[in-house]
Short mmCIF file of C-alpha atoms and ligand atoms in Angstrom, two decimals:
data_model
loop_
_atom_site.label_atom_id
_atom_site.label_comp_id
_atom_site.label_asym_id
_atom_site.label_seq_id
_atom_site.Cartn_x
_atom_site.Cartn_y
_atom_site.Cartn_z
CA UNK V 1 54.38 -14.53 71.79
CA UNK V 2 53.38 -11.78 69.38
CA UNK V 3 55.82 -8.97 68.82
CA UNK V 4 54.66 -5.35 68.99
CA UNK V 5 54.39 -5.05 65.22
CA UNK V 6 52.26 -8.16 64.82
CA UNK V 7 50.06 -7.09 67.73
CA UNK V 8 49.46 -3.70 66.14
CA UNK V 9 48.56 -5.32 62.81
CA UNK V 10 46.26 -7.85 64.44
CA UNK V 11 44.57 -5.14 66.50
CA UNK V 12 43.77 -3.17 63.37
CA UNK V 13 42.40 -6.30 61.63
CA UNK V 14 40.24 -7.08 64.62
CA UNK V 15 38.61 -3.67 64.35
CA UNK V 16 36.67 -5.23 61.44
CA UNK V 17 34.98 -7.66 63.80
CA UNK V 18 31.32 -6.73 64.21
CA UNK V 19 30.00 -9.61 66.32
CA UNK V 20 31.19 -11.16 69.58
CA UNK V 21 33.63 -14.06 69.44
CA UNK V 22 34.10 -16.74 72.07
CA UNK V 23 37.33 -18.69 72.22
CA UNK V 24 37.22 -21.80 74.37
CA UNK V 25 40.57 -23.40 75.18
CA UNK V 26 41.01 -27.07 76.12
CA UNK V 27 44.20 -27.36 78.14
CA UNK V 28 46.34 -29.82 80.04
CA UNK V 29 49.37 -29.26 82.26
CA UNK V 30 51.88 -29.34 79.42
CA UNK V 31 54.11 -26.52 78.29
CA UNK V 32 52.36 -26.33 74.91
CA UNK V 33 49.03 -25.69 76.62
CA UNK V 34 50.60 -22.78 78.51
CA UNK V 35 52.09 -21.46 75.29
CA UNK V 36 48.73 -21.66 73.51
CA UNK V 37 46.95 -19.97 76.43
CA UNK V 38 49.49 -17.16 76.37
CA UNK V 39 48.86 -16.62 72.65
CA UNK V 40 45.09 -16.63 73.13
CA UNK V 41 45.31 -14.15 76.01
CA UNK V 42 47.31 -11.81 73.83
CA UNK V 43 44.80 -12.15 70.99
CA UNK V 44 41.84 -11.60 73.33
CA UNK V 45 43.47 -8.49 74.78
CA UNK V 46 43.38 -6.86 71.34
CA UNK V 47 39.60 -6.72 70.91
CA UNK V 48 36.73 -6.12 73.30
CA UNK V 49 34.63 -8.42 71.10
CA UNK V 50 36.68 -11.46 72.11
CA UNK V 51 35.96 -13.51 75.24
CA UNK V 52 38.44 -16.20 76.23
CA UNK V 53 37.38 -19.19 78.32
CA UNK V 54 39.80 -21.89 79.47
CA UNK V 55 37.35 -24.58 80.53
CA UNK V 56 37.03 -26.54 77.30
CA UNK V 57 36.99 -30.32 77.48
CA UNK V 58 37.92 -31.38 73.99
CA UNK V 59 39.90 -34.62 73.78
CA UNK V 60 42.67 -32.87 71.83
CA UNK V 61 44.76 -30.77 74.17
CA UNK V 62 45.94 -28.14 73.61
CA UNK V 63 43.19 -26.98 71.28
CA UNK V 64 40.67 -24.19 71.09
CA UNK V 65 37.37 -23.53 69.38
CA UNK V 66 36.30 -20.21 67.92
CA UNK V 67 32.57 -19.56 68.03
CA UNK V 68 30.05 -16.77 67.95
CA UNK V 69 27.71 -16.90 70.98
CA UNK V 70 24.29 -18.06 69.78
CA UNK V 71 25.66 -19.39 66.51
CA UNK V 72 26.46 -22.99 65.73
CA UNK V 73 30.00 -22.86 64.39
CA UNK V 74 32.30 -25.84 64.78
CA UNK V 75 35.82 -24.61 64.08
CA UNK V 76 38.83 -25.70 66.09
CA UNK V 77 42.58 -25.42 66.02
CA UNK V 78 44.45 -28.28 67.71
CA UNK V 79 47.89 -26.87 68.39
CA UNK V 80 49.27 -23.39 68.16
CA UNK V 81 48.55 -21.79 64.79
CA UNK V 82 51.67 -19.72 64.32
CA UNK V 83 53.97 -19.88 61.28
CA UNK V 84 52.02 -20.12 58.04
CA UNK V 85 48.83 -20.83 59.97
CA UNK V 86 48.76 -17.49 61.76
CA UNK V 87 46.87 -16.01 58.80
CA UNK V 88 44.34 -18.84 59.13
CA UNK V 89 43.80 -17.87 62.78
CA UNK V 90 43.30 -14.21 61.88
CA UNK V 91 40.85 -15.06 59.08
CA UNK V 92 38.93 -17.44 61.33
CA UNK V 93 38.56 -14.70 63.95
CA UNK V 94 37.40 -12.19 61.36
CA UNK V 95 34.91 -14.52 59.71
CA UNK V 96 33.47 -15.81 62.97
CA UNK V 97 33.30 -12.17 64.03
CA UNK V 98 31.05 -11.33 61.08
CA UNK V 99 33.58 -9.99 58.58
CA UNK V 100 32.53 -11.19 55.11
CA UNK V 101 34.77 -13.51 53.15
CA UNK V 102 35.93 -12.74 49.63
CA UNK V 103 34.33 -15.89 48.21
CA UNK V 104 31.76 -15.27 45.48
CA UNK V 105 28.07 -15.01 46.33
CA UNK V 106 27.37 -18.25 44.39
CA UNK V 107 30.03 -20.18 46.30
CA UNK V 108 28.77 -18.88 49.65
CA UNK V 109 25.23 -19.86 48.71
CA UNK V 110 26.40 -23.32 47.61
CA UNK V 111 28.17 -23.85 50.96
CA UNK V 112 25.16 -22.67 52.94
CA UNK V 113 22.84 -25.05 51.13
CA UNK V 114 24.98 -28.17 51.63
CA UNK V 115 23.01 -30.93 53.32
CA UNK V 116 24.46 -33.81 55.37
CA UNK V 117 27.13 -33.94 58.05
CA UNK V 118 30.70 -33.12 57.13
CA UNK V 119 33.31 -33.57 59.80
CA UNK V 120 36.69 -32.50 58.43
CA UNK V 121 40.10 -32.91 60.06
CA UNK V 122 43.17 -31.37 58.44
CA UNK V 123 46.72 -32.24 59.47
CA UNK V 124 49.10 -29.38 58.87
CA UNK V 125 52.63 -28.40 59.75
CA UNK V 126 53.61 -24.86 60.66
CA UNK V 127 56.13 -24.70 57.81
CA UNK V 128 53.73 -25.97 55.14
CA UNK V 129 52.94 -23.33 52.56
CA UNK V 130 50.14 -25.33 50.97
CA UNK V 131 48.27 -25.96 54.21
CA UNK V 132 46.69 -22.54 54.86
CA UNK V 133 44.59 -22.71 51.67
CA UNK V 134 42.97 -25.91 52.85
CA UNK V 135 42.62 -24.81 56.47
CA UNK V 136 41.11 -21.47 55.46
CA UNK V 137 38.69 -23.00 52.96
CA UNK V 138 37.37 -25.52 55.48
CA UNK V 139 37.21 -22.94 58.27
CA UNK V 140 35.10 -20.70 56.07
CA UNK V 141 32.80 -23.61 55.25
CA UNK V 142 32.42 -24.31 58.97
CA UNK V 143 31.57 -20.66 59.62
CA UNK V 144 28.89 -20.67 56.92
CA UNK V 145 27.22 -24.01 57.52
CA UNK V 146 26.56 -25.61 60.94
CA UNK V 147 26.62 -29.08 59.29
CA UNK V 148 30.30 -28.59 58.54
CA UNK V 149 32.84 -29.14 61.30
CA UNK V 150 36.53 -28.52 60.95
CA UNK V 151 39.53 -29.21 63.15
CA UNK V 152 42.95 -28.09 61.94
CA UNK V 153 45.57 -30.24 63.66
CA UNK V 154 49.26 -29.49 63.97
CA UNK V 155 50.71 -32.95 63.29
CA UNK V 156 53.86 -32.15 65.25
CA UNK V 157 51.81 -31.90 68.46
CA UNK V 158 49.58 -34.89 67.81
CA UNK V 159 52.18 -37.47 66.93
CA UNK V 160 50.14 -40.51 67.95
CA UNK V 161 47.34 -39.56 65.53
CA UNK V 162 49.83 -38.94 62.76
CA UNK V 163 51.35 -42.36 63.34
CA UNK V 164 47.98 -44.08 63.65
CA UNK V 165 46.70 -42.62 60.43
CA UNK V 166 50.07 -42.94 58.71
CA UNK V 167 50.00 -39.31 57.67
CA UNK V 168 53.03 -38.92 55.41
CA UNK V 169 52.45 -35.50 53.90
CA UNK V 170 50.64 -32.31 54.69
CA UNK V 171 48.03 -31.08 54.30
CA UNK V 172 46.21 -34.37 54.75
CA UNK V 173 42.45 -33.98 54.92
CA UNK V 174 40.01 -36.46 56.45
CA UNK V 175 36.25 -36.34 56.01
CA UNK V 176 34.10 -38.29 58.47
CA UNK V 177 37.16 -40.34 59.42
CA UNK V 178 38.19 -41.27 55.87
CA UNK V 179 41.00 -39.76 53.83
CA UNK V 180 39.52 -37.02 51.63
CA UNK V 181 42.55 -35.45 49.99
CA UNK V 182 46.18 -34.49 50.20
CA UNK V 183 47.91 -31.34 49.11
CA UNK V 184 46.72 -27.89 48.23
CA UNK V 185 42.97 -27.66 47.59
CA UNK V 186 40.95 -24.52 47.16
CA UNK V 187 37.43 -23.82 48.34
CA UNK V 188 35.80 -24.54 44.98
CA UNK V 189 37.72 -27.77 44.55
CA UNK V 190 36.62 -29.02 47.96
CA UNK V 191 33.05 -28.00 47.24
CA UNK V 192 33.01 -29.74 43.87
CA UNK V 193 34.20 -32.91 45.57
CA UNK V 194 31.49 -33.00 48.21
CA UNK V 195 28.61 -31.35 46.37
CA UNK V 196 27.97 -33.79 43.53
CA UNK V 197 24.61 -32.27 42.65
CA UNK V 198 26.24 -28.82 42.55
CA UNK V 199 28.83 -30.17 40.12
CA UNK V 200 26.04 -31.66 37.99
CA UNK V 201 24.16 -28.36 37.96
CA UNK V 202 27.38 -26.63 36.96
CA UNK V 203 27.90 -29.13 34.13
CA UNK V 204 24.38 -28.47 32.84
CA UNK V 205 25.01 -24.73 32.93
CA UNK V 206 28.23 -25.15 30.98
CA UNK V 207 26.61 -27.36 28.35
CA UNK V 208 23.91 -24.74 27.82
CA UNK V 209 26.46 -22.08 26.85
CA UNK V 210 26.53 -20.78 23.31
CA UNK V 211 29.45 -21.79 21.11
CA UNK V 212 32.68 -19.86 21.70
CA UNK V 213 34.72 -18.18 19.01
CA UNK V 214 37.84 -19.34 20.84
CA UNK V 215 37.89 -21.95 23.57
CA UNK V 216 41.13 -22.53 25.45
CA UNK V 217 41.57 -25.77 27.34
CA UNK V 218 44.08 -25.12 30.11
CA UNK V 219 44.36 -22.27 32.58
CA UNK V 220 48.09 -22.03 33.24
CA UNK V 221 50.22 -19.08 32.11
CA UNK V 222 49.90 -20.16 28.46
CA UNK V 223 46.12 -20.52 28.56
CA UNK V 224 45.72 -17.25 30.46
CA UNK V 225 47.86 -15.39 27.89
CA UNK V 226 45.91 -16.91 24.99
CA UNK V 227 42.64 -15.87 26.63
CA UNK V 228 43.77 -12.29 27.11
CA UNK V 229 45.00 -11.98 23.53
CA UNK V 230 41.78 -13.45 22.13
CA UNK V 231 39.43 -11.44 24.34
CA UNK V 232 41.24 -8.20 23.48
CA UNK V 233 40.11 -8.79 19.89
CA UNK V 234 36.53 -8.69 21.08
CA UNK V 235 35.74 -12.31 20.25
CA UNK V 236 33.77 -14.66 22.46
CA UNK V 237 36.43 -16.39 24.55
CA UNK V 238 36.26 -19.16 27.11
CA UNK V 239 38.85 -20.96 29.26
CA UNK V 240 38.11 -24.41 30.62
CA UNK V 241 40.71 -25.73 33.03
CA UNK V 242 41.08 -28.60 35.39
CA UNK V 243 42.87 -26.22 37.75
CA UNK V 244 43.11 -22.56 36.85
CA UNK V 245 46.64 -21.33 37.55
CA UNK V 246 48.36 -24.53 36.42
CA UNK V 247 51.75 -25.65 37.62
CA UNK V 248 52.74 -22.33 39.15
CA UNK V 249 50.35 -23.18 41.98
CA UNK V 250 52.84 -25.86 43.02
CA UNK V 251 55.80 -23.65 43.68
CA UNK V 252 56.48 -20.82 46.09
CA UNK V 253 59.63 -19.30 44.58
CA UNK V 254 59.57 -17.83 41.11
CA UNK V 255 62.56 -15.62 40.38
CA UNK V 256 62.82 -15.67 36.60
CA UNK V 257 59.60 -13.95 35.57
CA UNK V 258 61.19 -11.05 33.79
CA UNK V 259 60.51 -7.65 35.41
CA UNK V 260 59.24 -9.30 38.61
CA UNK V 261 62.29 -10.08 40.73
CA UNK V 262 60.59 -12.59 42.91
CA UNK V 263 57.09 -13.81 43.47
CA UNK V 264 55.25 -16.82 44.82
CA UNK V 265 53.48 -19.29 42.54
CA UNK V 266 50.01 -18.92 44.10
CA UNK V 267 50.39 -15.12 43.97
CA UNK V 268 51.28 -15.33 40.30
CA UNK V 269 48.33 -17.64 39.69
CA UNK V 270 45.89 -15.24 41.33
CA UNK V 271 47.44 -12.32 39.40
CA UNK V 272 46.89 -14.32 36.20
CA UNK V 273 43.27 -14.86 37.15
CA UNK V 274 42.75 -11.19 38.02
CA UNK V 275 44.31 -10.19 34.71
CA UNK V 276 42.12 -12.57 32.71
CA UNK V 277 39.06 -11.31 34.58
CA UNK V 278 39.79 -7.79 33.37
CA UNK V 279 38.48 -9.03 30.03
CA UNK V 280 35.30 -10.66 28.92
CA UNK V 281 36.56 -14.22 29.35
CA UNK V 282 34.32 -17.00 30.56
CA UNK V 283 36.45 -19.00 33.04
CA UNK V 284 35.21 -22.53 33.71
CA UNK V 285 37.41 -23.95 36.43
CA UNK V 286 37.60 -27.54 37.70
CA UNK V 287 36.65 -28.90 34.30
CA UNK V 288 38.83 -31.74 33.05
CA UNK V 289 38.55 -32.31 29.30
CA UNK V 290 38.27 -35.97 28.35
CA UNK V 291 37.45 -35.90 24.65
CA UNK V 292 37.86 -33.66 21.64
CA UNK V 293 35.62 -34.12 18.66
CA UNK V 294 37.10 -32.02 15.87
CA UNK V 295 34.86 -30.34 13.31
CA UNK V 296 34.52 -32.50 10.21
CA UNK V 297 34.20 -29.64 7.76
CA UNK V 298 35.33 -26.06 7.58
CA UNK V 299 32.79 -23.79 9.22
CA UNK V 300 31.54 -26.46 11.63
CA UNK V 301 32.18 -26.45 15.36
CA UNK V 302 34.66 -28.44 17.42
CA UNK V 303 33.33 -30.07 20.55
CA UNK V 304 35.12 -30.66 23.83
CA UNK V 305 33.68 -33.05 26.40
CA UNK V 306 34.48 -32.93 30.10
CA UNK V 307 34.65 -35.44 32.92
CA UNK V 308 31.82 -33.57 34.66
CA UNK V 309 29.46 -34.47 31.81
CA UNK V 310 29.59 -30.94 30.38
CA UNK V 311 30.40 -30.27 26.76
CA UNK V 312 31.28 -27.10 24.86
CA UNK V 313 31.34 -26.10 21.21
CA UNK V 314 33.77 -23.70 19.66
CA UNK V 315 34.89 -22.34 16.31
CA UNK V 316 38.58 -22.36 17.24
CA UNK V 317 40.25 -24.40 19.95
CA UNK V 318 43.56 -23.80 21.73
CA UNK V 319 45.01 -26.61 23.79
CA UNK V 320 47.28 -25.27 26.53
CA UNK V 321 47.31 -28.24 28.85
CA UNK V 322 50.95 -27.86 29.92
CA UNK V 323 52.52 -30.69 31.82
CA UNK V 324 51.70 -32.87 34.78
CA UNK V 325 53.67 -35.08 37.13
CA UNK V 326 54.48 -38.56 36.02
CA UNK V 327 52.87 -40.84 38.56
CA UNK V 328 54.66 -43.83 40.00
CA UNK V 329 51.53 -45.93 39.97
CA UNK V 330 52.77 -47.81 43.02
CA UNK V 331 49.89 -48.82 45.29
CA UNK V 332 49.96 -46.64 48.42
CA UNK V 333 52.21 -44.01 46.86
CA UNK V 334 51.06 -40.41 46.89
CA UNK V 335 50.11 -40.42 43.23
CA UNK V 336 46.64 -39.03 43.61
CA UNK V 337 47.78 -35.54 44.34
CA UNK V 338 50.23 -34.18 41.84
CA UNK V 339 48.83 -30.77 42.64
CA UNK V 340 50.98 -30.06 45.64
CA UNK V 341 52.76 -32.71 47.60
CA UNK V 342 54.25 -34.54 44.65
CA UNK V 343 56.13 -31.40 43.71
CA UNK V 344 59.78 -32.28 44.08
CA UNK V 345 60.51 -29.26 46.22
CA UNK V 346 57.41 -29.24 48.38
CA UNK V 347 57.38 -33.00 48.74
CA UNK V 348 60.91 -32.92 50.03
CA UNK V 349 59.97 -30.29 52.58
CA UNK V 350 56.84 -32.10 53.67
CA UNK V 351 58.29 -35.56 53.85
CA UNK V 352 61.22 -34.29 55.85
CA UNK V 353 58.67 -32.64 58.12
CA UNK V 354 56.95 -35.98 58.47
CA UNK V 355 60.26 -37.56 59.40
CA UNK V 356 60.83 -34.86 62.01
CA UNK V 357 57.61 -36.00 63.64
CA UNK V 358 58.88 -39.55 63.86
C1 FAD G 1 57.42 -27.00 41.43
C2 FAD G 1 57.54 -26.15 40.18
C3 FAD G 1 58.38 -25.07 40.19
C4 FAD G 1 58.49 -24.27 39.05
N1 FAD G 1 59.26 -23.17 39.12
C5 FAD G 1 59.36 -22.37 38.04
C6 FAD G 1 60.11 -21.18 38.09
O1 FAD G 1 60.68 -20.83 39.12
N2 FAD G 1 60.21 -20.43 36.96
C7 FAD G 1 59.57 -20.80 35.80
O2 FAD G 1 59.68 -20.09 34.80
N3 FAD G 1 58.83 -21.92 35.73
C8 FAD G 1 58.71 -22.71 36.80
N4 FAD G 1 57.97 -23.84 36.73
C9 FAD G 1 57.38 -24.23 35.43
C10 FAD G 1 56.12 -23.43 35.10
O3 FAD G 1 55.20 -23.55 36.16
C11 FAD G 1 55.56 -23.99 33.80
O4 FAD G 1 56.51 -23.83 32.79
C12 FAD G 1 54.30 -23.24 33.40
O5 FAD G 1 53.33 -23.32 34.39
C13 FAD G 1 53.75 -23.82 32.10
O6 FAD G 1 52.58 -23.12 31.79
P1 FAD G 1 51.46 -23.76 30.90
O7 FAD G 1 50.32 -22.80 30.90
O8 FAD G 1 52.03 -24.17 29.60
O9 FAD G 1 51.04 -25.13 31.59
P2 FAD G 1 50.60 -25.51 33.06
O10 FAD G 1 51.01 -24.52 34.06
O11 FAD G 1 50.97 -26.94 33.20
O12 FAD G 1 49.00 -25.40 32.96
C14 FAD G 1 48.24 -26.38 32.29
C15 FAD G 1 46.79 -26.08 32.48
O13 FAD G 1 46.04 -27.02 31.75
C16 FAD G 1 45.09 -27.63 32.61
N5 FAD G 1 44.83 -28.98 32.10
C17 FAD G 1 45.70 -29.99 31.92
N6 FAD G 1 45.05 -31.06 31.41
C18 FAD G 1 43.74 -30.68 31.28
C19 FAD G 1 42.57 -31.32 30.82
N7 FAD G 1 42.57 -32.57 30.39
N8 FAD G 1 41.42 -30.63 30.85
C20 FAD G 1 41.37 -29.35 31.28
N9 FAD G 1 42.45 -28.69 31.73
C21 FAD G 1 43.62 -29.35 31.72
C22 FAD G 1 45.75 -27.59 33.96
O14 FAD G 1 44.80 -27.77 34.99
C23 FAD G 1 46.32 -26.18 33.92
O15 FAD G 1 45.31 -25.24 34.15
C24 FAD G 1 57.80 -24.62 37.86
C25 FAD G 1 56.94 -25.71 37.85
C26 FAD G 1 56.81 -26.46 39.00
C27 FAD G 1 55.84 -27.60 39.01
#
């Protein structure tokens, strides 16, 4: 299944694995099970750290778990993670195999200290460009905390479930059997949604910050540019954004960013973030502003209040809140997630994928 080039690349990635990995496949007599087994055999042949067993008894077939012997990791792929999900498979192998993730120390600590039971299921399609972010975030959480379980399910292979749950778009995420979210979600966004006390602590930290010289509300290209210009002047600069990166996160093809012939939206968004981080800018992500209390007199401070309960003071304020999707407001419509699936282009792709399943 893997061509020579991909095998060579995967082999070199797997050299970073420092701890043994056990893959346990749950199979039936179908052709897809054989296909999955063939892929897993090829993967296992590329590293002496990987053991492949084919005696799994999970209800979803074909599926496979990836574990570290002696560890309690609940991470499973139901289906064959090729296409856009191949990267998720590689990352899962590396992280289960002890290779550290790039998440910040604070985020890793927050995941490790989560209490309670979190059983996530994510429906993806192999052609979905927004799905790997979700799958990879939840896989990492499952690697770090034994209370977190994650199954990534290829909807095309588990049609009955898709129909039962009326999954109309991907990624669709369920937590403990209930719908949790739809569309692209990053690690920090997922965490903020399940770790309420963490979000409260974060809000307290934000409120305790000293006043900014310039506070920018909005972390899209406009907000990022404003932050860079301000910080280059050596003034105390902060960016508070509901979703750092803004609308570019919702598109894969950008071909009119002068001097860059083509790029992908999420790549551009992470380049924006890297660029802003080159300067002394305080980025406060996942903060939705709900109120602005302007200074009454010259020399006084403006105040911005956030949904999280946080508030910030600033001498100058730049609003760069861009645009958002107009929501239909029709009960049952996918209006909760303008961040990915409601994008005209991606929604078309995903809904047509859903209709392929039917
Ligand atoms: C599917 C799609 C494809 C596109 N393709 C292209 C393309 O190929 N080429 C091109 O040039 N442009 C394209 N665009 C348009 C481009 O993305 C926008 O023009 C650009 O992102 C605008 O930048 P901005 O910073 O002004 O606003 P946005 O990107 O909208 O960013 C707004 C920021 O403000 C934040 N925000 C909003 N409200 C609040 C609040 N209340 N509190 C806190 N934060 C808030 C948001 O979370 C975000 O961080 C595309 C857009 C979409 C959706």
